[in-house]
Coordinates of C-alpha atoms in Angstrom, one line a residue:
M19 CA 3.7 14.7 -20.0
Y20 CA 2.2 14.3 -23.5
S21 CA 3.6 11.8 -25.9
V22 CA 4.3 12.7 -29.6
M23 CA 4.6 10.7 -32.8
V24 CA 6.5 12.3 -35.7
V25 CA 5.4 11.1 -39.2
D26 CA 7.4 12.3 -42.3
D27 CA 9.2 10.5 -45.1
E28 CA 12.3 12.8 -44.8
P29 CA 14.8 11.6 -42.2
L30 CA 16.4 15.0 -41.9
F31 CA 13.1 16.6 -41.1
R32 CA 12.3 14.0 -38.4
E33 CA 15.7 14.6 -36.9
Y34 CA 15.2 18.3 -37.1
I35 CA 11.9 18.1 -35.3
Q36 CA 13.3 16.0 -32.5
K37 CA 16.5 18.0 -31.9
K38 CA 15.5 21.6 -32.7
F39 CA 12.7 22.2 -30.2
N40 CA 12.5 22.3 -26.4
W41 CA 10.0 19.5 -25.9
K42 CA 10.5 19.6 -22.1
A43 CA 9.2 23.2 -22.0
L44 CA 6.1 21.9 -23.9
D45 CA 5.6 19.1 -21.3
M46 CA 6.0 16.7 -24.2
S47 CA 8.3 14.0 -25.4
V48 CA 8.7 12.3 -28.8
V49 CA 8.1 8.6 -28.2
C50 CA 8.1 7.3 -31.8
E51 CA 8.5 8.2 -35.5
A52 CA 7.4 6.8 -38.8
R53 CA 8.4 7.2 -42.5
H54 CA 4.8 6.8 -43.9
G55 CA 1.2 6.2 -42.9
I56 CA 1.3 2.4 -42.7
E57 CA 4.3 2.5 -40.4
A58 CA 2.6 5.2 -38.4
L59 CA -0.4 3.1 -37.7
E60 CA 1.9 0.3 -36.4
Q61 CA 3.7 2.8 -34.2
A62 CA 0.5 4.3 -32.9
K63 CA -0.8 0.9 -31.9
A64 CA 2.4 0.2 -30.0
H65 CA 2.9 3.6 -28.3
R66 CA -0.6 5.2 -28.2
P67 CA 0.7 8.8 -28.6
D68 CA -1.3 11.8 -27.5
I69 CA -0.2 13.9 -30.4
A70 CA 0.8 13.1 -34.0
L71 CA 2.8 15.5 -36.2
V72 CA 1.9 14.3 -39.7
D73 CA 3.3 15.4 -43.1
I74 CA 0.6 15.4 -45.8
N75 CA 2.7 14.3 -48.8
M76 CA 4.0 10.8 -48.1
P77 CA 4.2 7.5 -50.0
Y78 CA 1.9 4.5 -49.5
M79 CA -0.6 6.4 -47.4
D80 CA -0.8 10.2 -47.4
G81 CA -1.3 12.4 -44.3
L82 CA -5.0 12.9 -44.8
A83 CA -5.7 9.2 -45.1
L84 CA -3.5 8.5 -42.1
S85 CA -5.3 11.2 -40.1
E86 CA -8.7 9.6 -40.9
Q87 CA -7.5 6.2 -39.8
L88 CA -5.9 7.6 -36.6
K89 CA -9.1 9.5 -35.6
L90 CA -11.1 6.3 -36.3
C91 CA -8.9 4.1 -34.1
Y92 CA -7.9 6.7 -31.5
P93 CA -10.6 9.4 -31.3
D94 CA -8.8 11.4 -28.6
I95 CA -5.5 11.8 -30.5
S96 CA -4.6 15.3 -31.5
I97 CA -3.2 15.6 -35.0
V98 CA -1.1 18.5 -36.3
L99 CA -0.5 18.5 -40.1
V100 CA 2.8 19.7 -41.5
T101 CA 2.2 21.0 -45.1
G102 CA 3.7 23.0 -47.9
H103 CA 2.1 26.0 -49.6
N104 CA 0.7 24.0 -52.5
E105 CA -1.1 21.6 -50.1
F106 CA -2.9 24.4 -48.1
E107 CA -6.4 23.4 -49.3
Y108 CA -5.7 19.8 -48.2
A109 CA -4.9 21.1 -44.7
R110 CA -8.1 23.0 -44.6
R111 CA -10.1 19.9 -45.5
A112 CA -8.2 18.0 -42.8
I113 CA -9.3 20.4 -40.1
R114 CA -12.9 19.5 -41.0
I115 CA -12.3 15.8 -40.4
G116 CA -10.9 16.3 -37.0
V117 CA -7.2 17.4 -37.4
K118 CA -6.5 19.8 -34.5
D119 CA -4.1 22.3 -36.3
Y120 CA -1.6 22.6 -39.1
L121 CA 1.9 24.1 -39.6
L122 CA 2.8 25.7 -42.9
K123 CA 6.3 25.0 -44.1
P124 CA 8.7 26.6 -43.6
F125 CA 7.9 27.4 -40.0
D126 CA 10.1 28.9 -37.3
E127 CA 10.5 28.0 -33.7
E128 CA 8.0 30.5 -32.4
E129 CA 5.3 29.2 -34.8
F130 CA 6.0 25.7 -33.8
M131 CA 5.9 26.4 -30.0
V132 CA 2.7 28.4 -30.3
T133 CA 0.9 25.7 -32.3
L134 CA 2.0 22.9 -29.9
N135 CA 1.1 25.0 -26.9
K136 CA -2.4 25.5 -28.3
V137 CA -2.7 21.7 -28.8
R138 CA -1.4 21.1 -25.2
S139 CA -4.0 23.6 -23.8
F140 CA -6.8 21.9 -25.7
M141 CA -5.7 18.4 -24.5
K142 CA -5.3 19.6 -20.9
A143 CA -8.9 21.1 -21.0
Q144 CA -10.2 17.9 -22.6
R145 CA -8.6 15.7 -19.9
E146 CA -9.9 17.9 -17.1
E147 CA -13.4 17.8 -18.6
R148 CA -13.2 14.0 -18.8
A149 CA -11.9 13.8 -15.2
N150 CA -14.7 16.1 -14.0
S151 CA -17.3 14.0 -15.9
R152 CA -15.9 10.8 -14.3
D153 CA -15.8 12.5 -10.8
Q154 CA -19.4 13.6 -11.3
F155 CA -20.5 10.1 -12.3
A156 CA -18.6 8.6 -9.3
L157 CA -20.3 11.0 -7.0
L158 CA -23.8 10.3 -8.4
R159 CA -23.1 6.5 -8.1
E160 CA -21.8 6.7 -4.5
S161 CA -24.7 9.0 -3.6
F162 CA -27.2 6.5 -4.9
L163 CA -25.4 3.6 -3.2
L164 CA -25.7 5.4 0.1
K165 CA -29.5 5.8 -0.6
L166 CA -29.8 2.1 -1.3
I167 CA -28.3 1.1 2.0
S168 CA -30.2 3.7 4.1
Q169 CA -33.0 2.6 6.3
D170 CA -35.5 5.0 4.7
F171 CA -34.9 4.1 1.1
D172 CA -38.4 4.1 -0.5
M173 CA -37.9 4.2 -4.3
K174 CA -40.1 2.1 -6.5
R175 CA -38.5 -1.1 -7.6
E176 CA -38.6 -0.3 -11.3
D177 CA -37.1 3.2 -10.7
A178 CA -34.4 1.8 -8.5
E179 CA -33.4 -0.9 -10.9
A180 CA -33.3 1.6 -13.8
A181 CA -31.1 3.9 -11.8
M182 CA -28.8 0.9 -11.0
V183 CA -28.4 0.1 -14.7
R184 CA -27.8 3.8 -15.5
L185 CA -25.1 4.1 -12.8
R186 CA -23.6 0.7 -13.6
I187 CA -24.4 -0.8 -10.2
P188 CA -24.2 -4.6 -10.8
I189 CA -27.2 -5.7 -8.7
P190 CA -30.2 -6.3 -11.1
Q191 CA -30.1 -9.8 -12.5
R192 CA -27.3 -10.7 -10.2
H193 CA -26.7 -12.4 -6.8
Y194 CA -24.7 -10.6 -4.2
R195 CA -23.5 -10.3 -0.7
V196 CA -22.5 -7.1 1.2
A197 CA -19.3 -6.9 3.3
V198 CA -18.3 -4.1 5.6
T199 CA -14.6 -3.7 6.4
V200 CA -13.1 -1.5 9.1
I201 CA -9.6 -0.8 10.3
D202 CA -9.7 -1.6 14.1
H203 CA -8.9 1.5 16.2
L204 CA -8.7 3.6 13.0
R205 CA -10.1 6.7 14.8
S206 CA -7.3 6.5 17.4
M207 CA -4.8 7.5 14.7
D208 CA -3.8 11.1 15.4
D209 CA -3.4 12.2 11.8
P210 CA -6.6 12.0 9.6
A211 CA -4.5 12.1 6.5
E212 CA -2.6 9.0 7.8
A213 CA -5.9 7.2 8.5
S214 CA -7.1 8.0 5.0
L215 CA -3.9 6.7 3.5
W216 CA -4.1 3.4 5.4
R217 CA -7.7 3.0 4.3
Y218 CA -6.7 3.6 0.7
A219 CA -4.0 1.0 1.0
V220 CA -6.4 -1.6 2.5
E221 CA -9.0 -0.9 -0.3
N222 CA -6.4 -1.4 -3.0
M223 CA -5.5 -4.8 -1.5
L224 CA -9.1 -5.7 -1.2
Q225 CA -9.7 -4.9 -4.9
E226 CA -6.9 -7.2 -5.9
L227 CA -7.9 -10.0 -3.6
V228 CA -11.7 -10.3 -4.3
A229 CA -12.1 -12.1 -7.6
V230 CA -15.6 -13.1 -8.7
S231 CA -17.4 -13.9 -11.9
G232 CA -19.4 -10.7 -11.6
E233 CA -18.2 -7.5 -10.1
H234 CA -16.8 -6.1 -6.8
V235 CA -18.0 -2.6 -6.1
L236 CA -16.3 -0.6 -3.3
F237 CA -17.7 2.6 -1.7
H238 CA -17.9 4.3 1.7
D239 CA -20.9 4.6 4.0
A240 CA -21.8 7.7 5.9
E241 CA -19.3 6.7 8.7
G242 CA -16.4 6.2 6.3
R243 CA -16.5 2.4 6.5
T244 CA -15.5 0.4 3.4
V245 CA -18.5 -1.3 1.9
S246 CA -18.2 -4.1 -0.7
I247 CA -20.9 -5.3 -2.9
I248 CA -19.8 -8.7 -4.2
A249 CA -21.9 -9.5 -7.2
F250 CA -22.0 -13.0 -8.7
D251 CA -23.1 -13.9 -12.2
D252 CA -23.7 -17.5 -11.0
H253 CA -26.1 -18.3 -8.1
E254 CA -24.1 -21.4 -7.1
E255 CA -20.8 -19.4 -7.0
G256 CA -22.5 -17.0 -4.7
L257 CA -23.7 -19.7 -2.4
A258 CA -20.2 -21.3 -2.4
F259 CA -18.4 -18.0 -1.6
D260 CA -16.2 -18.7 1.5
G261 CA -14.8 -15.3 2.3
Q262 CA -11.2 -16.4 2.0
A263 CA -10.3 -13.2 0.2
F264 CA -11.2 -11.2 3.3
E265 CA -9.4 -13.7 5.6
R266 CA -6.3 -13.3 3.5
L267 CA -6.7 -9.5 3.6
G268 CA -6.6 -9.6 7.4
R269 CA -3.5 -11.7 7.4
L270 CA -1.7 -9.5 4.9
V271 CA -2.7 -6.2 6.6
E272 CA -1.5 -7.5 10.0
H273 CA 1.8 -8.7 8.5
H274 CA 2.7 -5.7 6.4
F275 CA 0.9 -2.8 8.2
K276 CA 1.0 -4.0 11.8
F277 CA -2.7 -3.3 12.5
T278 CA -5.9 -5.4 12.1
V279 CA -9.0 -5.2 10.1
T280 CA -12.4 -6.7 10.8
T281 CA -14.9 -7.6 8.1
G282 CA -18.6 -8.3 8.6
L283 CA -20.4 -10.3 5.9
G284 CA -24.2 -9.8 5.4
R285 CA -26.8 -12.2 3.9
F286 CA -26.6 -13.6 0.4
S287 CA -29.5 -12.3 -1.7
S288 CA -30.7 -12.2 -5.3
D289 CA -33.0 -9.2 -4.7
G290 CA -31.5 -5.8 -5.3
M291 CA -34.0 -4.2 -3.0
E292 CA -32.6 -6.1 -0.1
L293 CA -29.2 -4.5 -0.4
R294 CA -29.7 -2.5 2.8
L295 CA -30.7 -5.7 4.7
S296 CA -27.4 -7.4 3.7
Y297 CA -25.6 -4.1 4.6
R298 CA -27.3 -4.0 8.0
D299 CA -26.4 -7.6 8.6
A300 CA -22.8 -6.8 7.9
L301 CA -22.9 -3.9 10.3
T302 CA -24.4 -6.1 13.0
A303 CA -21.6 -8.5 12.5
I304 CA -19.1 -5.7 12.9
Q305 CA -20.8 -4.5 16.1
N306 CA -20.1 -7.9 17.6
K307 CA -16.4 -7.8 17.2
M308 CA -15.8 -7.4 20.9
T309 CA -17.3 -10.8 21.6
A310 CA -16.5 -12.4 18.3
G311 CA -13.0 -11.0 18.2
Q312 CA -11.2 -8.3 16.2
G313 CA -9.0 -8.8 13.2
R314 CA -11.2 -11.5 11.7
V315 CA -14.1 -12.1 9.3
I316 CA -17.5 -12.3 11.0
W317 CA -20.4 -13.9 9.2
H318 CA -23.8 -12.6 10.2
E319 CA -25.5 -16.0 9.8
R320 CA -22.8 -17.7 11.9
L321 CA -23.1 -15.4 14.9
G322 CA -25.4 -17.8 16.8
S323 CA -28.5 -19.9 16.5
N324 CA -30.6 -17.2 18.3
P325 CA -30.6 -14.1 16.1
S326 CA -31.9 -12.0 19.0
L327 CA -28.7 -12.6 20.8
F328 CA -26.9 -10.3 18.4
E329 CA -29.7 -8.2 17.0
L330 CA -31.3 -7.1 20.2
F331 CA -30.8 -3.5 19.4
S332 CA -31.0 -1.7 16.1
V333 CA -27.9 -0.6 14.3
E334 CA -29.4 2.9 14.0
L335 CA -29.6 3.2 17.8
Q336 CA -26.0 2.2 18.2
E337 CA -24.9 4.7 15.5
M338 CA -26.9 7.5 17.2
L339 CA -25.1 6.7 20.4
I340 CA -21.7 6.9 18.7
Y341 CA -22.7 10.2 17.1
S342 CA -24.0 11.7 20.4
L343 CA -20.7 10.7 22.1
R344 CA -18.7 12.5 19.5
M345 CA -20.9 15.6 19.7
K346 CA -20.5 15.8 23.5
E347 CA -24.3 15.4 23.9
G348 CA -24.4 13.8 27.4
D349 CA -28.2 14.2 27.7
A350 CA -28.8 12.5 24.4
V351 CA -26.5 9.6 25.5
E352 CA -28.6 9.1 28.6
E353 CA -31.8 9.2 26.7
L354 CA -30.6 6.5 24.3
L355 CA -29.4 4.3 27.1
D356 CA -32.9 4.7 28.7
Q357 CA -34.4 3.5 25.4
V358 CA -32.1 0.4 25.6
F359 CA -33.3 -0.5 29.1
A360 CA -36.9 0.3 28.3
Y361 CA -36.6 -2.2 25.4
L362 CA -35.0 -4.8 27.7
G363 CA -37.9 -4.5 30.2
K364 CA -40.5 -4.7 27.4
T365 CA -39.1 -7.8 25.7
R366 CA -38.1 -9.6 29.0
A367 CA -35.0 -10.9 27.3
A368 CA -33.1 -13.8 28.8
V369 CA -30.2 -12.8 31.1
D370 CA -27.5 -14.1 28.8
T371 CA -29.1 -12.4 25.8
A372 CA -29.4 -9.1 27.7
L373 CA -25.8 -9.3 29.0
T374 CA -24.5 -9.9 25.5
G375 CA -26.5 -7.0 24.1
L376 CA -25.3 -4.6 26.9
M377 CA -21.7 -5.6 26.3
G378 CA -22.2 -4.3 22.8
F379 CA -22.9 -0.9 24.3
V380 CA -20.0 -1.2 26.7
S381 CA -17.9 -1.8 23.7
I382 CA -19.1 1.4 22.1
G383 CA -18.2 3.4 25.2
L384 CA -14.8 1.9 25.6
S385 CA -14.1 2.3 21.8
F386 CA -14.9 6.0 22.2
A387 CA -12.6 6.2 25.2
N388 CA -9.8 4.6 23.1
E389 CA -10.6 7.0 20.2
S390 CA -10.2 9.9 22.6
G391 CA -6.8 8.8 23.6
I392 CA -7.8 7.5 27.1
A393 CA -6.3 4.3 28.5
I394 CA -9.0 2.0 29.8
G395 CA -6.8 0.8 32.6
D396 CA -6.1 4.4 33.8
L397 CA -9.8 5.2 33.8
F398 CA -11.3 2.1 35.3
G399 CA -8.3 0.3 36.9
P400 CA -6.2 -2.6 35.6
E401 CA -8.6 -5.3 36.9
F402 CA -11.6 -3.8 35.1
S403 CA -13.9 -6.5 33.8
P404 CA -17.3 -5.1 32.6
Y405 CA -18.9 -8.5 31.9
R406 CA -18.2 -9.7 35.4
E407 CA -19.5 -6.5 36.9
L408 CA -22.7 -6.7 34.9
E409 CA -23.1 -10.4 36.0
R410 CA -23.0 -9.3 39.6
M411 CA -26.0 -6.9 39.2
S412 CA -29.2 -8.3 40.6
T413 CA -31.7 -5.9 38.9
I414 CA -32.1 -4.3 35.5
E415 CA -32.1 -0.9 37.3
Q416 CA -28.6 -1.6 38.7
C417 CA -27.4 -2.4 35.2
Q418 CA -28.9 0.8 33.9
D419 CA -27.2 2.9 36.6
W420 CA -23.9 1.2 36.1
L421 CA -23.9 1.7 32.3
K422 CA -24.9 5.3 32.6
A423 CA -22.1 5.9 35.1
L424 CA -19.6 4.3 32.7
F425 CA -20.6 6.6 29.9
R426 CA -20.6 9.7 32.1
R427 CA -17.1 8.8 33.2
V428 CA -15.9 8.3 29.7
L429 CA -17.4 11.5 28.5
D430 CA -16.0 13.5 31.4
A431 CA -12.5 12.1 30.9
A432 CA -12.7 12.6 27.1
Y433 CA -13.6 16.3 27.3
D434 CA -11.7 17.2 30.4
S435 CA -8.4 15.7 29.3
R436 CA -8.2 17.1 25.7
P437 CA -9.8 19.4 23.3
S438 CA -13.0 17.9 21.9
K439 CA -12.7 15.8 18.8
S440 CA -15.1 18.2 17.1
L441 CA -12.9 21.1 17.9
K442 CA -9.8 19.3 16.6
L443 CA -11.7 18.5 13.3
Y444 CA -12.9 22.1 13.1
E445 CA -9.3 23.4 13.5
A446 CA -8.1 20.9 10.9
A447 CA -10.8 21.9 8.5
K448 CA -9.9 25.6 8.9
Q449 CA -6.3 24.8 8.2
I450 CA -7.2 23.0 5.0
I451 CA -9.2 26.0 3.9
H452 CA -6.3 28.4 4.6
D453 CA -3.8 26.1 2.9
R454 CA -5.9 25.1 -0.2
Y455 CA -8.4 28.0 -0.8
A456 CA -6.8 28.5 -4.3
D457 CA -7.9 25.0 -5.3
S458 CA -11.2 25.5 -7.3
D459 CA -12.1 21.9 -6.5
L460 CA -12.0 22.5 -2.7
T461 CA -15.5 21.9 -1.3
V462 CA -17.0 20.9 2.0
E463 CA -17.1 17.3 0.7
A464 CA -13.5 17.5 -0.4
I465 CA -12.4 18.8 3.1
A466 CA -14.5 16.1 4.8
G467 CA -12.8 13.5 2.6
R468 CA -9.3 14.7 3.7
L469 CA -10.4 14.5 7.3
Y470 CA -11.9 11.0 6.8
I471 CA -15.4 12.1 8.1
D472 CA -18.8 12.5 6.6
A473 CA -19.6 15.9 5.0
S474 CA -22.8 16.4 7.0
Y475 CA -20.9 15.7 10.2
L476 CA -18.3 18.3 9.3
R477 CA -21.0 20.9 8.5
K478 CA -22.6 20.4 11.9
I479 CA -19.4 20.7 13.9
F480 CA -18.2 23.6 11.9
K481 CA -21.4 25.5 12.4
K482 CA -21.3 24.6 16.1
E483 CA -17.7 25.8 16.6
A484 CA -17.6 28.7 14.2
G485 CA -21.1 29.9 14.2
M486 CA -21.2 29.9 10.4
P487 CA -21.4 27.2 7.7
A488 CA -18.1 25.7 6.4
S489 CA -19.0 26.8 2.9
D490 CA -19.5 30.4 4.0
Y491 CA -16.1 30.4 5.8
L492 CA -14.4 29.1 2.6
T493 CA -16.0 31.9 0.6
Y494 CA -15.0 34.4 3.3
V495 CA -11.3 33.3 3.1
R496 CA -11.3 33.3 -0.7
L497 CA -12.8 36.8 -0.9
Q498 CA -10.4 38.2 1.8
K499 CA -7.5 36.8 -0.1
A500 CA -8.9 38.4 -3.3
K501 CA -9.0 41.8 -1.6
E502 CA -5.3 41.4 -0.6
L503 CA -4.3 40.5 -4.2
M504 CA -6.3 43.4 -5.7
I505 CA -4.6 45.9 -3.3
G506 CA -1.1 44.5 -3.4
S507 CA -0.7 43.5 -7.1
K508 CA -1.6 44.5 -10.6
L509 CA -3.2 41.2 -11.6
K510 CA -6.2 41.1 -13.9
L511 CA -9.5 40.3 -12.2
S512 CA -9.6 36.9 -14.0
D513 CA -6.2 36.1 -12.6
V514 CA -7.2 37.2 -9.1
A515 CA -10.3 34.9 -9.4
E516 CA -8.2 32.0 -10.5
R517 CA -5.7 32.5 -7.6
V518 CA -8.4 32.3 -5.0
G519 CA -10.2 29.3 -6.3
Y520 CA -12.8 30.6 -8.8
S521 CA -12.4 29.3 -12.3
D522 CA -15.3 31.5 -13.5
A523 CA -14.5 35.2 -13.2
N524 CA -18.1 36.2 -13.6
Y525 CA -19.2 34.0 -10.7
F526 CA -16.3 35.5 -8.7
S527 CA -17.6 39.0 -9.4
K528 CA -21.1 38.1 -8.3
R529 CA -19.8 36.5 -5.0
F530 CA -17.6 39.5 -4.4
K531 CA -20.5 42.0 -4.9
K532 CA -22.8 40.0 -2.7
H533 CA -20.3 39.9 0.1
F534 CA -18.8 43.4 0.0
G535 CA -21.6 45.4 -1.7
V536 CA -19.5 46.5 -4.7
T537 CA -18.0 44.8 -7.8
P538 CA -14.3 43.9 -7.8
S539 CA -13.6 46.6 -10.4
V540 CA -15.3 49.3 -8.3
Y541 CA -13.5 48.1 -5.2
E542 CA -10.1 48.1 -7.0
Q543 CA -10.7 51.7 -8.3
R544 CA -11.6 53.0 -4.9
K545 CA -8.5 51.5 -3.2
R546 CA -6.1 52.9 -5.9
R547 CA -7.3 56.5 -5.7

């Protein structure tokens, strides 16, 4: 709803304006009034109205002077001047200084409603434009942050730092630490929308709890995990950071939401080009929650005196394994496990180090089983103890065979007992398209966000299940709905375009012709003969 200030030195006119017109129909409400310009400036400061109805001829400060002051202090305010015939030239001058429109006394209800509707339409468009601009900036910022933490980031330092400044990423000239926070068993939640809601709630709490002299930037990595860049203005403050905010987050989430979160904290650094290293540290800490414990804060540097104990295998290899499990690629899973054991044989790791590293992969397999709705006890028995079973192995080959068998069993159970997760996501994505095709902001990225998955992952599973890209399917649904509207209604083509998610009628016509071989107008004529 838009707020309105009425400024006029005549009490009867102010009362008339408030009571005569249907403000609710305009999606507006009068929040304040003033007798002259000086009082109006005070009211504007107190109420910050969206629209000001201003009479030109007033004592102390006339409407033109007030309009200049209002536009100076509040550039986004929309001003409508109310004027008599003899002040018409003043009104025209006011338009040039930024007044949105004017009403010429005496005016009737229709004139008033038309003028205010024009102002409302302008303000709505202005708000949408600003929102789109903010969204575009946010997308560019998050996209660059994802590049910064990727393993193959190779931008020159000066270019990277310039981009950070441009996108308001608080790393150059600052000290920082990266944290990664995950909701434990998040993927076992049946409803993606529910999972997204819980993540949003956790992130809101996190924003409130982390207070530093610099900035706290939140974004999502490619797997949807919550990444925090905690930037400190002061080096000593960064060194003294104790992570209590994340500890408190864990306690509050468990108390109020009845689930747990685990946070991994990466290395402290003063070099912006090391962001991905701190991020990788935080991921490594998260990967060790099976041995370090869920529902807690895990510091990378406190995992143990021997770094190889916890960093035996790359995070990339572990993430490739998770991805292959979700895509039902059993051969790829076995190839990755072969890489694991080839590396063990090459490095001749100590037994305790090797066992701890292998338990990380066991954790991945069991987490996937849990994500797939499979009870570990039902699958392996109530006495299942993977660490003890690995300890009993006398050769590395026995460990290799045992771990491969575990993953085969998990995969078989996951895809024999239920539709594949990718199929479920594909069906959910299709449903979103059919439900929301009229939304012009609906994109593959938006659909992926609603399903709490990465857009590239959605594109792959959609192509695999449907045999066509998700974006093509969205276009197909929109154009089929457009055909139905053209046959069954007398809507203008611009209205048809808007109802199927195209804000630009010309672009809609081009897509229609490309898809069906004729323009919408030609198609419409043929069907109505």
